[in-house]
Coordinates of C-alpha atoms in Angstrom, one line a residue:
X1 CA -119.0 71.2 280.5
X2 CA -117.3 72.5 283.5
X3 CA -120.4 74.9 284.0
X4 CA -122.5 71.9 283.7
X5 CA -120.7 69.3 286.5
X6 CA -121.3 72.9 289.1
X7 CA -125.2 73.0 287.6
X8 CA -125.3 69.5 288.4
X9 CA -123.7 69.4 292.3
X10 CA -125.8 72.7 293.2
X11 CA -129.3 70.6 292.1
X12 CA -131.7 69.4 294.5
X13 CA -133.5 67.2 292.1
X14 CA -131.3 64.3 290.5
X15 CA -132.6 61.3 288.3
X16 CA -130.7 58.3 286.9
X17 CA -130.5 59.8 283.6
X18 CA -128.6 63.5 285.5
X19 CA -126.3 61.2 287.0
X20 CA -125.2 59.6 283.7
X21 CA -125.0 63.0 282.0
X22 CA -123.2 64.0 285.2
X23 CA -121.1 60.8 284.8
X24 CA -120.4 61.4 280.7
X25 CA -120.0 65.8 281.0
X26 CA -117.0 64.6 283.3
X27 CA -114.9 62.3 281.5
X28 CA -115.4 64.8 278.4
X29 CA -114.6 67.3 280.4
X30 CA -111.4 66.2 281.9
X31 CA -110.3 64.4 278.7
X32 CA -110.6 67.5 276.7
X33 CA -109.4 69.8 279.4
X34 CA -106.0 67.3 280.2
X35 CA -105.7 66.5 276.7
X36 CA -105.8 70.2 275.6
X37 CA -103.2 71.6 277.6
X38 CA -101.2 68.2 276.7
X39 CA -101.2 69.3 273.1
X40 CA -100.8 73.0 273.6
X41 CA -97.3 71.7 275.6
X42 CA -96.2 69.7 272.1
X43 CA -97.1 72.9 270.3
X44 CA -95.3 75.2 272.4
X45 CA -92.3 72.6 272.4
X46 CA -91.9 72.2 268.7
X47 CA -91.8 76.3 269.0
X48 CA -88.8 76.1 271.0
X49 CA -87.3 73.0 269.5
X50 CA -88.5 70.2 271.4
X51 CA -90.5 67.5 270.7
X52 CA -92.5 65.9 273.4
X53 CA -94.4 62.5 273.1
X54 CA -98.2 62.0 272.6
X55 CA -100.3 61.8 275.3
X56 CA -103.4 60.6 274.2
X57 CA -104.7 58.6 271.6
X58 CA -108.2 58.8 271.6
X59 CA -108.8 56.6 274.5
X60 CA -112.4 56.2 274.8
X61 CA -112.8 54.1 271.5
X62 CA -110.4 51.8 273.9
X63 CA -111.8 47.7 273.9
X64 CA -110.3 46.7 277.1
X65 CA -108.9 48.5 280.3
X66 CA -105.4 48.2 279.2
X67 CA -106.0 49.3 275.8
X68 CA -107.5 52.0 277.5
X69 CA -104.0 52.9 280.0
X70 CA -102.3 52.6 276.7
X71 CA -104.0 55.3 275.4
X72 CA -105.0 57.8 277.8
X73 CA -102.1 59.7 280.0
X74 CA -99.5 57.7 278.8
X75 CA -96.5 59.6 279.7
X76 CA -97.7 59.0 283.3
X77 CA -98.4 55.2 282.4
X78 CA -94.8 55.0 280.6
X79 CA -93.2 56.5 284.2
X80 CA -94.5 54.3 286.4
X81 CA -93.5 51.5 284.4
X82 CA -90.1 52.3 284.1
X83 CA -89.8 53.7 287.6
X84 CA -91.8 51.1 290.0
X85 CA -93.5 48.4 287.9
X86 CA -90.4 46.9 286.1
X87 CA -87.6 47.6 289.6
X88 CA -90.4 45.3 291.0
X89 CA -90.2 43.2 288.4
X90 CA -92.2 43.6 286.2
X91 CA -94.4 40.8 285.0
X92 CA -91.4 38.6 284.8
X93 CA -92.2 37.1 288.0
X94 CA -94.2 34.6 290.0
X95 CA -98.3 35.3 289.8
X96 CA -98.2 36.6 293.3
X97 CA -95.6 38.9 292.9
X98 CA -97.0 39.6 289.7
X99 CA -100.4 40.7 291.7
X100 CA -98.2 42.6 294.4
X101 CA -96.8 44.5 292.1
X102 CA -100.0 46.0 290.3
X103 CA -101.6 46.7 293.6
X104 CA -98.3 48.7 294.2
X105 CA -98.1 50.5 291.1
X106 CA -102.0 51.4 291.1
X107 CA -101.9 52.4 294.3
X108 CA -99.5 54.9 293.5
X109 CA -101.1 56.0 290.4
X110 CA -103.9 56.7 292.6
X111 CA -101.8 58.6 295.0
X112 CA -100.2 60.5 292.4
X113 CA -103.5 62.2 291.4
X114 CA -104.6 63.6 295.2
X115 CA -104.2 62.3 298.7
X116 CA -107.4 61.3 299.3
X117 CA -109.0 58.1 300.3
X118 CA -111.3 58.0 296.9
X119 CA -107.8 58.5 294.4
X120 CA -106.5 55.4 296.2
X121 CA -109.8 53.6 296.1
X122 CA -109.9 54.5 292.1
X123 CA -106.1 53.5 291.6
X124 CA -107.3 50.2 293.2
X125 CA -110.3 49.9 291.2
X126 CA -108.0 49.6 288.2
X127 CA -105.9 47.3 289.9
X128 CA -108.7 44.9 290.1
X129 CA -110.3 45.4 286.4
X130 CA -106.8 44.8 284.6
X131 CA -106.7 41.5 286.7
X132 CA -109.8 40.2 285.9
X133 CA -109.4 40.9 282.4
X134 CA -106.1 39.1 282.2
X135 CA -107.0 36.1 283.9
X136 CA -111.1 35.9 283.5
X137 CA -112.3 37.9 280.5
X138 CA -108.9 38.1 278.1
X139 CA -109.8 35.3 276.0
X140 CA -113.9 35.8 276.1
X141 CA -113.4 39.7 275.2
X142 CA -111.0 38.5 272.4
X143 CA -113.7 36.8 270.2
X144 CA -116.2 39.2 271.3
X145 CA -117.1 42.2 267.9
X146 CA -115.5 45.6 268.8
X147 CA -118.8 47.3 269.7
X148 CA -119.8 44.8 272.2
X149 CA -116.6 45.0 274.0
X150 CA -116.4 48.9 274.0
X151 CA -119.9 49.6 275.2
X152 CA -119.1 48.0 279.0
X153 CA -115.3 49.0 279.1
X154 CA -117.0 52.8 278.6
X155 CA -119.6 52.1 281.5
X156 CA -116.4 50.8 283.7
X157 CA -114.8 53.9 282.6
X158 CA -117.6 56.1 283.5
X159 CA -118.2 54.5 286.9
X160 CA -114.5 54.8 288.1
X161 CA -114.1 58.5 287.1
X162 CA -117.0 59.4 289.1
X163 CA -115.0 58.0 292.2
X164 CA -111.7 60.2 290.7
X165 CA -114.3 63.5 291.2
X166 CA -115.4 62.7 294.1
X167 CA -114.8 64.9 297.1
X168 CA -114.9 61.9 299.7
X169 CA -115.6 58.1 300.1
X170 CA -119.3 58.8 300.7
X171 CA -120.2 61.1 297.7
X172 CA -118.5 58.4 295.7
X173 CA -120.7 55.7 297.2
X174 CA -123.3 58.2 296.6
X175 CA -122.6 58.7 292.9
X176 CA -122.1 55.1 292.0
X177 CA -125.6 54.4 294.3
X178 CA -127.4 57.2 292.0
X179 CA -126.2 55.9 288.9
X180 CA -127.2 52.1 289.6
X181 CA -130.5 53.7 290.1
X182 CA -130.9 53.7 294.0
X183 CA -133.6 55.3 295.4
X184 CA -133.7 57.5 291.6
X185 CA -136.2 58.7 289.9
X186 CA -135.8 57.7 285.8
X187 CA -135.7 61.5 284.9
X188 CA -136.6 64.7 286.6
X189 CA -138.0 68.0 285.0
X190 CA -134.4 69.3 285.8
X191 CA -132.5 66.5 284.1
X192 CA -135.1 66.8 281.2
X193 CA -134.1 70.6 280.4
X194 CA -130.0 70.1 281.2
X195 CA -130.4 67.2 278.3
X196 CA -132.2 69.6 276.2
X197 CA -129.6 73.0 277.1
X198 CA -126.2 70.7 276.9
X199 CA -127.4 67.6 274.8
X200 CA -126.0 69.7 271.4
X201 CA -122.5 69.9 273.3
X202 CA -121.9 66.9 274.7
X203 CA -122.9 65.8 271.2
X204 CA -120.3 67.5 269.7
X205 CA -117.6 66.4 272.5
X206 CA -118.3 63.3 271.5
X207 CA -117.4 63.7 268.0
X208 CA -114.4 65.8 268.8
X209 CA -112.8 62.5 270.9
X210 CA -113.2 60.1 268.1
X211 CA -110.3 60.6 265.4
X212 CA -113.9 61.7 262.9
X213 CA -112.5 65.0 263.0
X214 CA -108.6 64.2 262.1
X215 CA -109.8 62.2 259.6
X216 CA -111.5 65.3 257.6
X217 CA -109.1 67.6 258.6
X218 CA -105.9 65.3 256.5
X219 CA -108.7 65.5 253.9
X220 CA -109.7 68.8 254.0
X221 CA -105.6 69.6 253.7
X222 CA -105.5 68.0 250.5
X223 CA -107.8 69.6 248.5
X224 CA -106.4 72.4 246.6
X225 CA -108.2 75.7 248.5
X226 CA -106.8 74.3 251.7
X227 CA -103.7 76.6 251.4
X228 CA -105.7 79.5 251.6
X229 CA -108.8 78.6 253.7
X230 CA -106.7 77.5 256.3
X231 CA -105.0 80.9 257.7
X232 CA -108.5 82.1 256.7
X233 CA -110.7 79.9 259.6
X234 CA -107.5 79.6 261.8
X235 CA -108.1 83.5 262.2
X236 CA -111.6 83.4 261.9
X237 CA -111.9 81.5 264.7
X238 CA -109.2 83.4 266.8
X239 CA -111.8 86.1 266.4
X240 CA -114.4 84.5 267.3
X241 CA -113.0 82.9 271.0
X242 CA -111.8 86.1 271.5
X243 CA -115.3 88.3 271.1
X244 CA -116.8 84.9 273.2
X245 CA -114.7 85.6 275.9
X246 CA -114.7 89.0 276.1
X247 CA -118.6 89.2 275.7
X248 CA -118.7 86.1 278.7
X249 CA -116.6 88.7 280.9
X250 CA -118.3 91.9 280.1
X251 CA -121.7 89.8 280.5
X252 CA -120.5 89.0 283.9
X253 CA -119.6 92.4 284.8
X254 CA -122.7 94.1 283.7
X255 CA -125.0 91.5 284.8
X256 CA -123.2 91.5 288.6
X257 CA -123.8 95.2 288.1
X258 CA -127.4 95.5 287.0
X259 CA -128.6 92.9 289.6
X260 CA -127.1 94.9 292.6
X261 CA -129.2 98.0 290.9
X262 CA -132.3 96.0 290.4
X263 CA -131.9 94.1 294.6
X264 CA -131.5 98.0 295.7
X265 CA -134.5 98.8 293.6
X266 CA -136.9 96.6 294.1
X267 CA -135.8 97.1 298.0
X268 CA -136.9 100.7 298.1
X269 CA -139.9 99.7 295.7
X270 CA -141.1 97.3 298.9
X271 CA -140.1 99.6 301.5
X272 CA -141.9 102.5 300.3
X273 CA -145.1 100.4 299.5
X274 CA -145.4 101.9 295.9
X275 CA -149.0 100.6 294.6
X276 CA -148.7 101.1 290.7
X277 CA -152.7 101.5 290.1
X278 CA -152.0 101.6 286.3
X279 CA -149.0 101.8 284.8
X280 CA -145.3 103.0 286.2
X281 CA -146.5 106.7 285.5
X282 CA -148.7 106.9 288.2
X283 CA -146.3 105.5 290.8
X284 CA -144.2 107.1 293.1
X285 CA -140.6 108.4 292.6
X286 CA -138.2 105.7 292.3
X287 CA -135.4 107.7 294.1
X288 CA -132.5 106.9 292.4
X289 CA -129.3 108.4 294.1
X290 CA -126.9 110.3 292.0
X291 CA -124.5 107.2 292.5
X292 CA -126.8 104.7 290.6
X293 CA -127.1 107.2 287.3
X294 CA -123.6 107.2 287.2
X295 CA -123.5 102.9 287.9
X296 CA -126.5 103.4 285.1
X297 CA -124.2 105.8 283.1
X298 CA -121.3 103.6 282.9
X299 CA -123.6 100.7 281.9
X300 CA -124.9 102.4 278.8
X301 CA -121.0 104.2 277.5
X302 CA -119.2 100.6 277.9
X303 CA -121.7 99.0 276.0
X304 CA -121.2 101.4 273.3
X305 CA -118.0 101.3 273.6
X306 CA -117.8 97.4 273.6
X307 CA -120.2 97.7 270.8
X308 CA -117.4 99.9 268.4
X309 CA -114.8 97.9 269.5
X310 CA -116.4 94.8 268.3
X311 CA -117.5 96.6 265.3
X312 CA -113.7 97.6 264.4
X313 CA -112.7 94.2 265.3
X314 CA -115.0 92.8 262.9
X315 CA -113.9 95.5 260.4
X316 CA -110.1 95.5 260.4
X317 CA -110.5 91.0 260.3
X318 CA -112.6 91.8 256.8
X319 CA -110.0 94.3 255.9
X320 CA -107.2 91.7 256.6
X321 CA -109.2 89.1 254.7
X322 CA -109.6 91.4 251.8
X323 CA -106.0 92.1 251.8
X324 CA -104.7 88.3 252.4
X325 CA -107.0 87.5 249.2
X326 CA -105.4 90.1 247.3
X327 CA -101.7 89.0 248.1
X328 CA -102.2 85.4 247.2
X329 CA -104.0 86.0 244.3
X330 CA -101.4 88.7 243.1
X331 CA -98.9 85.3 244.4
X332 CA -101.0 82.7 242.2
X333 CA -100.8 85.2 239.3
X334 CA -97.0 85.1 239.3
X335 CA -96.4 82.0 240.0
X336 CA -99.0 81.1 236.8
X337 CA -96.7 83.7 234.8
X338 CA -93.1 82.7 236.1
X339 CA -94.1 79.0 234.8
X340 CA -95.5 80.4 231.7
X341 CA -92.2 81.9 231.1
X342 CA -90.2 78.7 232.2
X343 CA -92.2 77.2 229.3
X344 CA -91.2 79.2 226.5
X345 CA -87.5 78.8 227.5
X346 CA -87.7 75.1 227.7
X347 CA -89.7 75.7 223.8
X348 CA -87.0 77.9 222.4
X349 CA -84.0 75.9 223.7
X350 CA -85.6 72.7 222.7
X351 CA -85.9 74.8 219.2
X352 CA -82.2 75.5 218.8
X353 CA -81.1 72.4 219.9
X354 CA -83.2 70.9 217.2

């Protein structure tokens, strides 16, 4: 997703529909990305004996914009509640001061994430949605089925983090113009093919921040293999991230490398005025300097060497399988045996006893 928001600043050909990709890739992408490290912090706490609070709670299935500050971030929400918004007063006061004090604590909020005219612009934006809601469109969103209340509190949503991304007042303004369709085309060749190459993933992000996936994972720990396929996909896909990243960074590598060969190339190609009349046999020497067979020569051993590695990786995980199979069947075994046992003592004493 992050690769996606860069794919989509770099184009030169935007269209309504790349904006609200652009619009939806972020809010996935900094939900997942803020949420992630929030959970890997609980994780790592419990480790060490601490337990931290929840920080989200699935906040895009949210039907109004305080459900929604209820849900996401709510460690920061809980702070500046205790810290600025009830000193002030809380909402134990006049309407005016009542108003003051949101502004304030909004504000803030804003300034908390960056100081930058567009944080404090999308603190304030907040400011103003949680008023209107409470005094304009409370009751009327009350009566109102859950989908048709979610629907526009995700478009609000999507609008104001466009501003949070923003690298100035006039991007935003920019942003907000592209997605209302100013001056837009509907869809663009480019926007066409990004929807086609991420469509899949954003797809799946979007299933990932509903609570589908707890849901079958609490039923999926019920079922009786669940002892034993967990460790089993747990280090499955350990294996798997780790081969993805290391073939993302040797990609890099190589590919950095092979392009500098193939720019120096084609260089010399041009310069020299090579005509190929048939074939590359009836050109001229290519020249390559001792330097680029060794570049060459380095190519070809780390990718056989990357190749083995991946190879023993791949082997010692089956062996470790086969082994982790073994041990709990050998476990299951005599634990069936040990209750077998238990059985015919609790048959013989009963025996006796009679």
């Amino acid at each position: 997703l992050g690769l996606f928001l860069e794919i989509f600043r770099a184009s030169g050909e935007k269209s309504l529909l790349f904006y609200w990709l652009y619009a939806l890739g972020f809010c996935l992408h900094i939900y997942f990305d803020f949420s992630g490290y929030s959970d890997m912090a609980i994780g790592l706490g419990r480790i060490f004996g601490f337990k931290f609070p929840e920080n989200f709670n699935y906040p895009f299935l949210s039907g109004s914009v305080q459900e929604f500050w209820r849900r996401w971030h709510m460690t920061l929400g809980g702070w500046f509640r205790d810290y600025l918004y009830i000193p002030l007063g809380g909402s134990r006061v006049s309407k005016a001061k009542w108003l003051r004090n949101v502004l304030f604590v909004w504000m803030f909020t804003g300034l908390w994430h960056g100081a930058a005219w567009n944080f404090v612009l999308w603190g304030l934006m907040f400011a103003v949605l949680l008023t209107v809601e409470k005094f304009l469109l409370g009751k009327a969103m009350a009566k109102l089925p859950g989908w048709a209340v979610r629907i526009p509190v995700l478009v609000v949503l999507l609008l104001s983090f466009v501003v949070f991304n923003a690298s100035s007042l006039a991007q935003a303004a920019a942003d907000i113009g592209g997605m209302l369709g100013a001056g837009m085309p509907l869809t663009s060749v480019e926007s066409l093919y990004y929807l086609r190459s991420y469509g899949l993933l954003l797809a799946v992000a979007m299933v990932g921040a509903t609570p589908l996936v707890k849901k079958l994972a609490l039923r999926v720990e019920k079922a009786r293999f669940a002892a034993y396929a967990e460790p089993v996909l747990l280090c499955a896909l350990l294996l798997a991230v780790t081969l993805w990243s290391t073939a993302l960074y040797l990609g890099d590598v190589h590919l950095g490398l092979l392009k500098t060969l193939a720019m120096t190339l084609t260089t010399r190609y041009h310069t020299r005025h090579i005509h190929c009349a048939e074939n590359l046999r009836t050109c001229e020497c290519w020249g390559l300097r001792s330097t680029e067979y060794c570049a060459l020569l380095w190519l070809l051993l780390n990718f056989l060497f990357y190749l083995g590695l991946i190879f023993g990786l791949l082997s010692l995980f089956g062996l470790g399988l086969a082994l982790f199979l073994l041990l709990c069947c050998c476990g299951n075994y005599a634990h069936k045996q040990r209750c077998h046992d238990d059985k015919n003592r609790l048959t013989y004493v009963s025996h006796c006893i009679s």
